[in-house]
Amino acid sequence: MITREAIETAYCLFHQKERVYSHSSMEWQRDDIEYAVASYVDSMDAQLYRAIAQGQPDFLLSHPSFGTDLQQAVARLEQMLNQRG
């Protein structure tokens, strides 16, 4: 069972990182964000990761798709929070 707390924690982190990532033009900052998110993914609730990854094995871990993945993660987590009221 995925707890609301796990969803909220992931949402807060990913939302904050996505806001900075999407507006940053500094490659080092974007790389730091990718590293921070990958580190979080390694320790996050595995069931929650599978739910937001929707079968994509390298979700949030692939440089070429990272920006899109991060946007999708935020949207999926927000939807999960809204469903749980």
PDB file of N, CA and C in Angstrom:
ATOM      1  N   MET A   1       0.842  -1.182   0.000  1.00  0.00           N
ATOM      2  CA  MET A   1       0.000   0.000   0.000  1.00  0.00           C
ATOM      3  C   MET A   1       0.889   1.249   0.000  1.00  0.00           C
ATOM      4  N   ILE A   2       0.560   2.160  -0.850  1.00  0.00           N
ATOM      5  CA  ILE A   2       1.300   3.416  -0.936  1.00  0.00           C
ATOM      6  C   ILE A   2       0.649   4.417   0.009  1.00  0.00           C
ATOM      7  N   THR A   3       1.433   4.965   0.913  1.00  0.00           N
ATOM      8  CA  THR A   3       0.878   5.922   1.868  1.00  0.00           C
ATOM      9  C   THR A   3       0.763   7.310   1.247  1.00  0.00           C
ATOM     10  N   ARG A   4      -0.157   8.076   1.766  1.00  0.00           N
ATOM     11  CA  ARG A   4      -0.313   9.460   1.322  1.00  0.00           C
ATOM     12  C   ARG A   4       0.976  10.246   1.590  1.00  0.00           C
ATOM     13  N   GLU A   5       1.621   9.941   2.706  1.00  0.00           N
ATOM     14  CA  GLU A   5       2.867  10.627   3.057  1.00  0.00           C
ATOM     15  C   GLU A   5       3.950  10.385   2.002  1.00  0.00           C
ATOM     16  N   ALA A   6       4.044   9.165   1.507  1.00  0.00           N
ATOM     17  CA  ALA A   6       5.034   8.852   0.463  1.00  0.00           C
ATOM     18  C   ALA A   6       4.734   9.635  -0.810  1.00  0.00           C
ATOM     19  N   ILE A   7       3.471   9.730  -1.160  1.00  0.00           N
ATOM     20  CA  ILE A   7       3.069  10.481  -2.354  1.00  0.00           C
ATOM     21  C   ILE A   7       3.372  11.964  -2.169  1.00  0.00           C
ATOM     22  N   GLU A   8       3.014  12.509  -1.021  1.00  0.00           N
ATOM     23  CA  GLU A   8       3.248  13.926  -0.750  1.00  0.00           C
ATOM     24  C   GLU A   8       4.732  14.266  -0.759  1.00  0.00           C
ATOM     25  N   THR A   9       5.542  13.400  -0.166  1.00  0.00           N
ATOM     26  CA  THR A   9       6.986  13.641  -0.118  1.00  0.00           C
ATOM     27  C   THR A   9       7.568  13.653  -1.526  1.00  0.00           C
ATOM     28  N   ALA A  10       7.220  12.659  -2.321  1.00  0.00           N
ATOM     29  CA  ALA A  10       7.714  12.594  -3.700  1.00  0.00           C
ATOM     30  C   ALA A  10       7.206  13.791  -4.506  1.00  0.00           C
ATOM     31  N   TYR A  11       5.944  14.126  -4.330  1.00  0.00           N
ATOM     32  CA  TYR A  11       5.378  15.261  -5.067  1.00  0.00           C
ATOM     33  C   TYR A  11       6.121  16.550  -4.728  1.00  0.00           C
ATOM     34  N   CYS A  12       6.345  16.799  -3.465  1.00  0.00           N
ATOM     35  CA  CYS A  12       7.034  18.034  -3.060  1.00  0.00           C
ATOM     36  C   CYS A  12       8.431  18.109  -3.669  1.00  0.00           C
ATOM     37  N   LEU A  13       9.165  17.020  -3.592  1.00  0.00           N
ATOM     38  CA  LEU A  13      10.515  17.009  -4.139  1.00  0.00           C
ATOM     39  C   LEU A  13      10.498  17.190  -5.656  1.00  0.00           C
ATOM     40  N   PHE A  14       9.709  16.381  -6.337  1.00  0.00           N
ATOM     41  CA  PHE A  14       9.695  16.439  -7.802  1.00  0.00           C
ATOM     42  C   PHE A  14       9.138  17.763  -8.315  1.00  0.00           C
ATOM     43  N   HIS A  15       8.128  18.290  -7.658  1.00  0.00           N
ATOM     44  CA  HIS A  15       7.549  19.561  -8.084  1.00  0.00           C
ATOM     45  C   HIS A  15       8.582  20.682  -7.974  1.00  0.00           C
ATOM     46  N   GLN A  16       9.268  20.725  -6.846  1.00  0.00           N
ATOM     47  CA  GLN A  16      10.282  21.765  -6.647  1.00  0.00           C
ATOM     48  C   GLN A  16      11.406  21.625  -7.661  1.00  0.00           C
ATOM     49  N   LYS A  17      11.877  20.409  -7.875  1.00  0.00           N
ATOM     50  CA  LYS A  17      12.974  20.179  -8.823  1.00  0.00           C
ATOM     51  C   LYS A  17      12.527  20.484 -10.259  1.00  0.00           C
ATOM     52  N   GLU A  18      11.307  20.143 -10.595  1.00  0.00           N
ATOM     53  CA  GLU A  18      10.803  20.404 -11.952  1.00  0.00           C
ATOM     54  C   GLU A  18      10.720  21.900 -12.226  1.00  0.00           C
ATOM     55  N   ARG A  19      10.284  22.668 -11.240  1.00  0.00           N
ATOM     56  CA  ARG A  19      10.171  24.127 -11.427  1.00  0.00           C
ATOM     57  C   ARG A  19      11.538  24.740 -11.721  1.00  0.00           C
ATOM     58  N   VAL A  20      12.541  24.338 -10.989  1.00  0.00           N
ATOM     59  CA  VAL A  20      13.889  24.867 -11.205  1.00  0.00           C
ATOM     60  C   VAL A  20      14.447  24.339 -12.527  1.00  0.00           C
ATOM     61  N   TYR A  21      14.316  23.033 -12.755  1.00  0.00           N
ATOM     62  CA  TYR A  21      14.864  22.401 -13.961  1.00  0.00           C
ATOM     63  C   TYR A  21      14.296  23.040 -15.229  1.00  0.00           C
ATOM     64  N   SER A  22      12.997  23.269 -15.250  1.00  0.00           N
ATOM     65  CA  SER A  22      12.351  23.779 -16.461  1.00  0.00           C
ATOM     66  C   SER A  22      12.725  25.225 -16.768  1.00  0.00           C
ATOM     67  N   HIS A  23      13.208  25.957 -15.780  1.00  0.00           N
ATOM     68  CA  HIS A  23      13.566  27.364 -16.002  1.00  0.00           C
ATOM     69  C   HIS A  23      15.075  27.615 -15.994  1.00  0.00           C
ATOM     70  N   SER A  24      15.847  26.570 -15.785  1.00  0.00           N
ATOM     71  CA  SER A  24      17.289  26.737 -15.691  1.00  0.00           C
ATOM     72  C   SER A  24      17.946  26.637 -17.064  1.00  0.00           C
ATOM     73  N   SER A  25      18.916  27.488 -17.283  1.00  0.00           N
ATOM     74  CA  SER A  25      19.707  27.418 -18.511  1.00  0.00           C
ATOM     75  C   SER A  25      21.141  26.990 -18.194  1.00  0.00           C
ATOM     76  N   MET A  26      21.390  26.668 -16.933  1.00  0.00           N
ATOM     77  CA  MET A  26      22.729  26.261 -16.507  1.00  0.00           C
ATOM     78  C   MET A  26      22.812  24.735 -16.501  1.00  0.00           C
ATOM     79  N   GLU A  27      23.655  24.194 -17.356  1.00  0.00           N
ATOM     80  CA  GLU A  27      23.760  22.739 -17.478  1.00  0.00           C
ATOM     81  C   GLU A  27      24.180  22.079 -16.170  1.00  0.00           C
ATOM     82  N   TRP A  28      25.090  22.715 -15.421  1.00  0.00           N
ATOM     83  CA  TRP A  28      25.523  22.115 -14.160  1.00  0.00           C
ATOM     84  C   TRP A  28      24.360  22.004 -13.174  1.00  0.00           C
ATOM     85  N   GLN A  29      23.462  23.001 -13.194  1.00  0.00           N
ATOM     86  CA  GLN A  29      22.316  22.974 -12.287  1.00  0.00           C
ATOM     87  C   GLN A  29      21.338  21.875 -12.704  1.00  0.00           C
ATOM     88  N   ARG A  30      21.121  21.766 -13.988  1.00  0.00           N
ATOM     89  CA  ARG A  30      20.229  20.719 -14.488  1.00  0.00           C
ATOM     90  C   ARG A  30      20.805  19.338 -14.183  1.00  0.00           C
ATOM     91  N   ASP A  31      22.124  19.176 -14.338  1.00  0.00           N
ATOM     92  CA  ASP A  31      22.768  17.903 -14.009  1.00  0.00           C
ATOM     93  C   ASP A  31      22.634  17.594 -12.524  1.00  0.00           C
ATOM     94  N   ASP A  32      22.800  18.606 -11.676  1.00  0.00           N
ATOM     95  CA  ASP A  32      22.646  18.415 -10.231  1.00  0.00           C
ATOM     96  C   ASP A  32      21.228  17.955  -9.886  1.00  0.00           C
ATOM     97  N   ILE A  33      20.250  18.507 -10.573  1.00  0.00           N
ATOM     98  CA  ILE A  33      18.857  18.121 -10.328  1.00  0.00           C
ATOM     99  C   ILE A  33      18.633  16.675 -10.761  1.00  0.00           C
ATOM    100  N   GLU A  34      19.164  16.306 -11.913  1.00  0.00           N
ATOM    101  CA  GLU A  34      19.042  14.916 -12.368  1.00  0.00           C
ATOM    102  C   GLU A  34      19.665  13.960 -11.348  1.00  0.00           C
ATOM    103  N   TYR A  35      20.816  14.336 -10.828  1.00  0.00           N
ATOM    104  CA  TYR A  35      21.492  13.500  -9.829  1.00  0.00           C
ATOM    105  C   TYR A  35      20.650  13.395  -8.551  1.00  0.00           C
ATOM    106  N   ALA A  36      20.117  14.509  -8.084  1.00  0.00           N
ATOM    107  CA  ALA A  36      19.309  14.514  -6.861  1.00  0.00           C
ATOM    108  C   ALA A  36      18.059  13.652  -7.028  1.00  0.00           C
ATOM    109  N   VAL A  37      17.409  13.769  -8.168  1.00  0.00           N
ATOM    110  CA  VAL A  37      16.202  12.975  -8.415  1.00  0.00           C
ATOM    111  C   VAL A  37      16.553  11.489  -8.500  1.00  0.00           C
ATOM    112  N   ALA A  38      17.632  11.157  -9.203  1.00  0.00           N
ATOM    113  CA  ALA A  38      18.047   9.751  -9.303  1.00  0.00           C
ATOM    114  C   ALA A  38      18.372   9.185  -7.922  1.00  0.00           C
ATOM    115  N   SER A  39      19.004   9.966  -7.082  1.00  0.00           N
ATOM    116  CA  SER A  39      19.310   9.528  -5.717  1.00  0.00           C
ATOM    117  C   SER A  39      18.034   9.276  -4.930  1.00  0.00           C
ATOM    118  N   TYR A  40      17.057  10.151  -5.099  1.00  0.00           N
ATOM    119  CA  TYR A  40      15.786   9.978  -4.410  1.00  0.00           C
ATOM    120  C   TYR A  40      15.074   8.725  -4.909  1.00  0.00           C
ATOM    121  N   VAL A  41      15.081   8.531  -6.228  1.00  0.00           N
ATOM    122  CA  VAL A  41      14.427   7.357  -6.819  1.00  0.00           C
ATOM    123  C   VAL A  41      14.992   6.071  -6.212  1.00  0.00           C
ATOM    124  N   ASP A  42      16.296   6.045  -5.975  1.00  0.00           N
ATOM    125  CA  ASP A  42      16.930   4.853  -5.403  1.00  0.00           C
ATOM    126  C   ASP A  42      16.386   4.496  -4.020  1.00  0.00           C
ATOM    127  N   SER A  43      15.901   5.484  -3.291  1.00  0.00           N
ATOM    128  CA  SER A  43      15.444   5.231  -1.924  1.00  0.00           C
ATOM    129  C   SER A  43      13.937   5.363  -1.739  1.00  0.00           C
ATOM    130  N   MET A  44      13.219   5.745  -2.786  1.00  0.00           N
ATOM    131  CA  MET A  44      11.785   5.970  -2.623  1.00  0.00           C
ATOM    132  C   MET A  44      11.015   4.651  -2.582  1.00  0.00           C
ATOM    133  N   ASP A  45       9.784   4.721  -2.138  1.00  0.00           N
ATOM    134  CA  ASP A  45       8.900   3.570  -2.075  1.00  0.00           C
ATOM    135  C   ASP A  45       8.832   2.922  -3.463  1.00  0.00           C
ATOM    136  N   ALA A  46       9.225   1.655  -3.549  1.00  0.00           N
ATOM    137  CA  ALA A  46       9.300   0.961  -4.843  1.00  0.00           C
ATOM    138  C   ALA A  46       7.936   0.854  -5.518  1.00  0.00           C
ATOM    139  N   GLN A  47       6.892   0.645  -4.736  1.00  0.00           N
ATOM    140  CA  GLN A  47       5.549   0.539  -5.295  1.00  0.00           C
ATOM    141  C   GLN A  47       5.122   1.882  -5.893  1.00  0.00           C
ATOM    142  N   LEU A  48       5.460   2.969  -5.226  1.00  0.00           N
ATOM    143  CA  LEU A  48       5.130   4.296  -5.743  1.00  0.00           C
ATOM    144  C   LEU A  48       5.907   4.567  -7.032  1.00  0.00           C
ATOM    145  N   TYR A  49       7.179   4.205  -7.044  1.00  0.00           N
ATOM    146  CA  TYR A  49       7.978   4.399  -8.267  1.00  0.00           C
ATOM    147  C   TYR A  49       7.360   3.635  -9.436  1.00  0.00           C
ATOM    148  N   ARG A  50       6.993   2.384  -9.208  1.00  0.00           N
ATOM    149  CA  ARG A  50       6.381   1.592 -10.284  1.00  0.00           C
ATOM    150  C   ARG A  50       5.085   2.232 -10.762  1.00  0.00           C
ATOM    151  N   ALA A  51       4.326   2.797  -9.844  1.00  0.00           N
ATOM    152  CA  ALA A  51       3.049   3.422 -10.207  1.00  0.00           C
ATOM    153  C   ALA A  51       3.260   4.647 -11.087  1.00  0.00           C
ATOM    154  N   ILE A  52       4.238   5.472 -10.759  1.00  0.00           N
ATOM    155  CA  ILE A  52       4.436   6.685 -11.571  1.00  0.00           C
ATOM    156  C   ILE A  52       5.240   6.391 -12.833  1.00  0.00           C
ATOM    157  N   ALA A  53       6.048   5.327 -12.814  1.00  0.00           N
ATOM    158  CA  ALA A  53       6.851   4.973 -13.991  1.00  0.00           C
ATOM    159  C   ALA A  53       5.997   4.327 -15.078  1.00  0.00           C
ATOM    160  N   GLN A  54       4.902   3.721 -14.692  1.00  0.00           N
ATOM    161  CA  GLN A  54       3.974   3.077 -15.617  1.00  0.00           C
ATOM    162  C   GLN A  54       4.684   2.172 -16.618  1.00  0.00           C
ATOM    163  N   GLY A  55       5.567   1.325 -16.096  1.00  0.00           N
ATOM    164  CA  GLY A  55       6.229   0.332 -16.923  1.00  0.00           C
ATOM    165  C   GLY A  55       7.496   0.781 -17.627  1.00  0.00           C
ATOM    166  N   GLN A  56       7.842   2.040 -17.499  1.00  0.00           N
ATOM    167  CA  GLN A  56       9.067   2.550 -18.136  1.00  0.00           C
ATOM    168  C   GLN A  56      10.242   2.288 -17.199  1.00  0.00           C
ATOM    169  N   PRO A  57      11.142   1.359 -17.552  1.00  0.00           N
ATOM    170  CA  PRO A  57      12.196   0.943 -16.615  1.00  0.00           C
ATOM    171  C   PRO A  57      13.220   2.016 -16.263  1.00  0.00           C
ATOM    172  N   ASP A  58      13.427   2.976 -17.128  1.00  0.00           N
ATOM    173  CA  ASP A  58      14.422   4.019 -16.855  1.00  0.00           C
ATOM    174  C   ASP A  58      13.776   5.370 -16.541  1.00  0.00           C
ATOM    175  N   PHE A  59      12.543   5.316 -16.048  1.00  0.00           N
ATOM    176  CA  PHE A  59      11.797   6.533 -15.742  1.00  0.00           C
ATOM    177  C   PHE A  59      12.561   7.391 -14.742  1.00  0.00           C
ATOM    178  N   LEU A  60      12.761   8.644 -15.078  1.00  0.00           N
ATOM    179  CA  LEU A  60      13.497   9.632 -14.277  1.00  0.00           C
ATOM    180  C   LEU A  60      15.000   9.354 -14.203  1.00  0.00           C
ATOM    181  N   LEU A  61      15.472   8.362 -14.938  1.00  0.00           N
ATOM    182  CA  LEU A  61      16.879   7.981 -14.855  1.00  0.00           C
ATOM    183  C   LEU A  61      17.616   8.125 -16.181  1.00  0.00           C
ATOM    184  N   SER A  62      16.922   8.530 -17.215  1.00  0.00           N
ATOM    185  CA  SER A  62      17.518   8.667 -18.541  1.00  0.00           C
ATOM    186  C   SER A  62      17.672  10.145 -18.889  1.00  0.00           C
ATOM    187  N   HIS A  63      18.885  10.548 -19.190  1.00  0.00           N
ATOM    188  CA  HIS A  63      19.149  11.960 -19.489  1.00  0.00           C
ATOM    189  C   HIS A  63      18.266  12.509 -20.623  1.00  0.00           C
ATOM    190  N   PRO A  64      18.151  11.805 -21.755  1.00  0.00           N
ATOM    191  CA  PRO A  64      17.359  12.371 -22.863  1.00  0.00           C
ATOM    192  C   PRO A  64      15.884  12.614 -22.524  1.00  0.00           C
ATOM    193  N   SER A  65      15.309  11.791 -21.668  1.00  0.00           N
ATOM    194  CA  SER A  65      13.881  11.933 -21.368  1.00  0.00           C
ATOM    195  C   SER A  65      13.611  12.530 -19.989  1.00  0.00           C
ATOM    196  N   PHE A  66      14.644  12.966 -19.285  1.00  0.00           N
ATOM    197  CA  PHE A  66      14.481  13.388 -17.897  1.00  0.00           C
ATOM    198  C   PHE A  66      13.456  14.516 -17.728  1.00  0.00           C
ATOM    199  N   GLY A  67      13.553  15.564 -18.519  1.00  0.00           N
ATOM    200  CA  GLY A  67      12.638  16.696 -18.377  1.00  0.00           C
ATOM    201  C   GLY A  67      11.185  16.293 -18.536  1.00  0.00           C
ATOM    202  N   THR A  68      10.903  15.496 -19.550  1.00  0.00           N
ATOM    203  CA  THR A  68       9.544  15.016 -19.780  1.00  0.00           C
ATOM    204  C   THR A  68       9.104  14.074 -18.664  1.00  0.00           C
ATOM    205  N   ASP A  69      10.002  13.183 -18.265  1.00  0.00           N
ATOM    206  CA  ASP A  69       9.683  12.255 -17.173  1.00  0.00           C
ATOM    207  C   ASP A  69       9.338  13.008 -15.894  1.00  0.00           C
ATOM    208  N   LEU A  70      10.097  14.043 -15.603  1.00  0.00           N
ATOM    209  CA  LEU A  70       9.870  14.805 -14.377  1.00  0.00           C
ATOM    210  C   LEU A  70       8.502  15.495 -14.418  1.00  0.00           C
ATOM    211  N   GLN A  71       8.147  16.042 -15.559  1.00  0.00           N
ATOM    212  CA  GLN A  71       6.822  16.659 -15.708  1.00  0.00           C
ATOM    213  C   GLN A  71       5.722  15.622 -15.518  1.00  0.00           C
ATOM    214  N   GLN A  72       5.910  14.443 -16.104  1.00  0.00           N
ATOM    215  CA  GLN A  72       4.923  13.371 -15.967  1.00  0.00           C
ATOM    216  C   GLN A  72       4.825  12.890 -14.524  1.00  0.00           C
ATOM    217  N   ALA A  73       5.945  12.788 -13.850  1.00  0.00           N
ATOM    218  CA  ALA A  73       5.937  12.354 -12.449  1.00  0.00           C
ATOM    219  C   ALA A  73       5.127  13.315 -11.593  1.00  0.00           C
ATOM    220  N   VAL A  74       5.345  14.602 -11.785  1.00  0.00           N
ATOM    221  CA  VAL A  74       4.602  15.607 -11.021  1.00  0.00           C
ATOM    222  C   VAL A  74       3.107  15.482 -11.302  1.00  0.00           C
ATOM    223  N   ALA A  75       2.744  15.357 -12.562  1.00  0.00           N
ATOM    224  CA  ALA A  75       1.329  15.247 -12.929  1.00  0.00           C
ATOM    225  C   ALA A  75       0.700  13.979 -12.362  1.00  0.00           C
ATOM    226  N   ARG A  76       1.406  12.872 -12.436  1.00  0.00           N
ATOM    227  CA  ARG A  76       0.872  11.596 -11.933  1.00  0.00           C
ATOM    228  C   ARG A  76       0.730  11.625 -10.410  1.00  0.00           C
ATOM    229  N   LEU A  77       1.700  12.198  -9.727  1.00  0.00           N
ATOM    230  CA  LEU A  77       1.620  12.298  -8.268  1.00  0.00           C
ATOM    231  C   LEU A  77       0.487  13.239  -7.853  1.00  0.00           C
ATOM    232  N   GLU A  78       0.334  14.337  -8.572  1.00  0.00           N
ATOM    233  CA  GLU A  78      -0.765  15.259  -8.272  1.00  0.00           C
ATOM    234  C   GLU A  78      -2.110  14.560  -8.456  1.00  0.00           C
ATOM    235  N   GLN A  79      -2.223  13.773  -9.506  1.00  0.00           N
ATOM    236  CA  GLN A  79      -3.454  13.025  -9.744  1.00  0.00           C
ATOM    237  C   GLN A  79      -3.710  12.023  -8.611  1.00  0.00           C
ATOM    238  N   MET A  80      -2.674  11.371  -8.157  1.00  0.00           N
ATOM    239  CA  MET A  80      -2.811  10.427  -7.040  1.00  0.00           C
ATOM    240  C   MET A  80      -3.276  11.133  -5.778  1.00  0.00           C
ATOM    241  N   LEU A  81      -2.724  12.318  -5.531  1.00  0.00           N
ATOM    242  CA  LEU A  81      -3.136  13.077  -4.346  1.00  0.00           C
ATOM    243  C   LEU A  81      -4.594  13.501  -4.454  1.00  0.00           C
ATOM    244  N   ASN A  82      -4.997  13.928  -5.632  1.00  0.00           N
ATOM    245  CA  ASN A  82      -6.391  14.353  -5.824  1.00  0.00           C
ATOM    246  C   ASN A  82      -7.363  13.193  -5.680  1.00  0.00           C
ATOM    247  N   GLN A  83      -6.970  12.011  -6.089  1.00  0.00           N
ATOM    248  CA  GLN A  83      -7.830  10.829  -5.980  1.00  0.00           C
ATOM    249  C   GLN A  83      -8.013  10.403  -4.523  1.00  0.00           C
ATOM    250  N   ARG A  84      -7.019  10.693  -3.718  1.00  0.00           N
ATOM    251  CA  ARG A  84      -7.088  10.287  -2.305  1.00  0.00           C
ATOM    252  C   ARG A  84      -7.757  11.350  -1.430  1.00  0.00           C
ATOM    253  N   GLY A  85      -8.033  12.495  -2.041  1.00  0.00           N
ATOM    254  CA  GLY A  85      -8.741  13.565  -1.345  1.00  0.00           C
ATOM    255  C   GLY A  85      -8.025  14.078  -0.192  1.00  0.00           C
TER     256      GLY A  85
END
